[in-house]
Amino acid sequence: MYSVTKNQFKFALILGTITCAIFILRVNADIESSIDLNTETFMDDGEIQVDSVNGTRVKRQFGCPSNCYSSCQSTYQCKIYSPTVQCVRGCCCPSTVDLDTACDGGVAVAACINKLCGQGYFCSNKNYCCRCSAGKEAGPCLFNSTEKYCPAGYACNTNNYCCPLGSGSALTACSANGVCPSGYICGAGNLCYPVSGGK
């Protein structure tokens, strides 16, 4: 059996460590040069943004405003990647909407994700989670023992908030004799409300 002295073992360990270090440095140098080569192919002067979060580079499209990247045809395409961006002149840009007024003047709790919101909120047509699917809510519905009430022009929605008529809570005006379609009842403002909704 072959035996190794302590000095031979130390020498082999040092030699192996140096070999590994050289290999790692060469691999890193090859990767960096290939990234730089690919990037230079597509670079326009000053058009590369470096994402400080993960170190990736993103090419800004020709004609995009500052801080806007990736081409788009609609805001929906941008929101697939991030709910807080919108399509501006064919580029995905950060939204400038204030959540305090995003729900037609009312407060939004967040942006919708895949058209979904947390319980008690609806995804508005502007892609924000609001108490009403359209328009600004007028506060919670008022209750008595059998009915729900809202101010004129509002109806109680399924989450017991007063939402503007036409946002899905009230159907149409009552007929001349106070008749509404099946499942609806004539209520405040001579409008048809869902039987479970309120007046």
XYZ file of C-alpha atoms in Angstrom:
199
model
C 0.000 0.000 0.000
C 1.236 3.447 -0.870
C 1.498 5.946 2.010
C 1.508 9.739 1.768
C 3.560 11.913 4.046
C 2.120 14.949 5.728
C 4.090 17.303 3.461
C 2.981 15.475 0.306
C -0.649 15.755 1.436
C -0.316 19.512 2.087
C 1.330 20.003 -1.307
C -1.458 18.078 -3.096
C -4.115 20.074 -1.220
C -2.533 23.414 -2.167
C -2.078 22.333 -5.788
C -5.733 21.201 -5.988
C -6.976 24.477 -4.481
C -4.963 26.539 -6.970
C -6.255 24.445 -9.880
C -9.881 24.912 -8.749
C -9.395 28.672 -8.328
C -7.932 29.004 -11.838
C -10.816 26.973 -13.290
C -13.451 29.123 -11.534
C -11.783 32.368 -12.649
C -11.672 31.173 -16.265
C -15.344 30.138 -16.238
C -16.379 33.508 -14.772
C -14.275 35.377 -17.343
C -15.869 33.372 -20.183
C -19.376 34.076 -18.871
C -18.714 37.811 -18.440
C -17.209 38.150 -21.910
C -20.155 36.344 -23.525
C -22.646 38.577 -21.660
C -20.767 41.715 -22.728
C -20.581 40.454 -26.313
C -24.344 39.774 -26.461
C -25.202 43.068 -24.800
C -23.000 45.099 -27.130
C -24.831 43.631 -30.115
C -28.107 45.242 -28.976
C -26.873 48.348 -27.156
C -27.869 51.840 -28.120
C -25.927 54.637 -26.436
C -27.112 54.756 -22.837
C -30.096 52.522 -23.555
C -29.268 49.717 -21.103
C -30.815 49.771 -17.650
C -29.238 47.652 -14.942
C -31.794 46.237 -12.539
C -30.246 46.738 -9.098
C -32.356 43.967 -7.566
C -31.019 41.023 -9.539
C -28.253 42.536 -11.664
C -29.953 41.798 -14.996
C -29.904 44.188 -17.905
C -33.014 45.261 -19.778
C -33.004 47.068 -23.120
C -35.176 50.145 -23.302
C -37.200 50.183 -26.522
C -36.664 52.973 -29.065
C -38.861 55.968 -28.246
C -39.741 54.847 -24.692
C -39.934 57.513 -21.989
C -37.264 57.337 -19.272
C -37.621 54.394 -16.850
C -39.886 52.533 -19.319
C -38.938 49.197 -20.858
C -40.355 46.312 -22.921
C -42.668 46.983 -25.807
C -46.441 46.586 -25.376
C -49.708 47.167 -27.193
C -51.951 47.289 -24.108
C -51.621 47.825 -20.374
C -52.730 44.222 -19.836
C -49.466 42.989 -21.390
C -47.452 45.026 -18.885
C -49.574 44.002 -15.891
C -48.771 40.341 -16.567
C -45.256 41.119 -15.336
C -46.079 43.715 -12.695
C -49.459 45.027 -11.519
C -48.063 48.522 -10.989
C -47.121 49.331 -14.607
C -49.072 50.622 -17.596
C -48.539 50.805 -21.355
C -47.484 54.309 -22.464
C -46.554 54.960 -26.127
C -45.878 51.256 -26.620
C -43.674 50.922 -23.514
C -44.308 49.468 -20.038
C -43.937 52.318 -17.535
C -44.473 52.668 -13.769
C -48.008 53.755 -12.887
C -48.436 57.275 -11.660
C -51.852 56.618 -10.087
C -52.188 57.376 -6.388
C -53.913 54.510 -4.522
C -55.752 57.107 -2.405
C -57.786 58.154 -5.462
C -57.494 55.146 -7.810
C -61.140 54.033 -7.367
C -62.713 56.981 -9.199
C -61.684 59.223 -6.312
C -61.974 56.527 -3.646
C -59.226 54.527 -1.972
C -57.852 51.366 -3.605
C -56.215 48.757 -1.404
C -53.930 47.401 -4.148
C -53.651 46.655 -7.844
C -55.524 43.601 -9.154
C -53.477 40.509 -9.887
C -54.885 38.557 -12.839
C -58.159 40.497 -12.393
C -58.476 39.189 -8.811
C -58.666 40.991 -5.459
C -58.940 40.032 -1.822
C -62.292 39.222 -0.256
C -64.616 42.210 -0.101
C -63.056 44.014 -3.074
C -63.740 44.109 -6.804
C -61.267 44.570 -9.639
C -62.154 47.883 -11.307
C -61.781 48.538 -15.032
C -58.586 50.449 -14.133
C -57.191 47.244 -12.557
C -57.347 48.373 -8.913
C -59.022 46.602 -5.983
C -61.955 48.776 -4.903
C -65.084 48.425 -2.753
C -67.184 48.934 -5.912
C -66.562 47.492 -9.360
C -67.100 50.985 -10.818
C -67.241 54.423 -9.246
C -66.528 55.666 -5.734
C -68.318 53.973 -2.838
C -70.509 56.057 -0.552
C -69.752 54.074 2.593
C -71.308 50.976 4.144
C -74.994 50.203 3.611
C -77.403 51.160 6.389
C -79.550 48.353 7.770
C -82.881 48.076 9.497
C -84.472 44.772 10.452
C -85.340 43.754 6.875
C -83.767 46.148 4.369
C -80.478 47.732 3.308
C -80.346 51.437 2.449
C -78.000 53.661 0.462
C -78.114 57.322 -0.618
C -79.990 58.196 -3.829
C -78.057 57.034 -6.881
C -76.371 54.193 -4.978
C -77.239 50.555 -4.326
C -75.986 48.115 -1.711
C -73.555 45.644 -3.281
C -72.822 42.055 -2.226
C -70.205 43.249 0.279
C -72.644 45.676 1.936
C -71.142 48.869 0.528
C -73.117 51.564 -1.286
C -71.932 51.648 -4.891
C -73.031 53.867 -7.791
C -75.972 52.605 -9.817
C -74.787 50.851 -12.930
C -71.824 49.279 -11.163
C -73.618 45.940 -11.030
C -75.958 46.422 -8.055
C -79.039 47.962 -9.677
C -80.549 46.853 -12.970
C -82.788 49.460 -14.595
C -85.622 51.865 -13.855
C -88.906 50.354 -12.663
C -91.741 50.253 -15.173
C -94.563 52.813 -14.910
C -96.517 50.583 -12.510
C -93.458 49.735 -10.339
C -92.694 46.322 -11.855
C -89.161 44.914 -12.227
C -87.794 41.731 -13.815
C -87.851 38.503 -11.803
C -85.397 38.575 -8.880
C -85.536 42.376 -8.614
C -87.730 44.762 -6.650
C -88.615 48.402 -7.292
C -86.873 50.586 -4.719
C -85.442 54.015 -3.971
C -85.213 56.338 -6.944
C -87.721 54.145 -8.838
C -84.919 51.689 -9.702
C -84.823 47.880 -9.796
C -82.633 46.333 -7.091
C -81.725 42.678 -6.522
C -84.104 41.119 -4.002
C -81.128 40.235 -1.782
C -79.528 43.672 -2.334
C -81.662 46.399 -0.864
C -83.237 49.765 -1.500
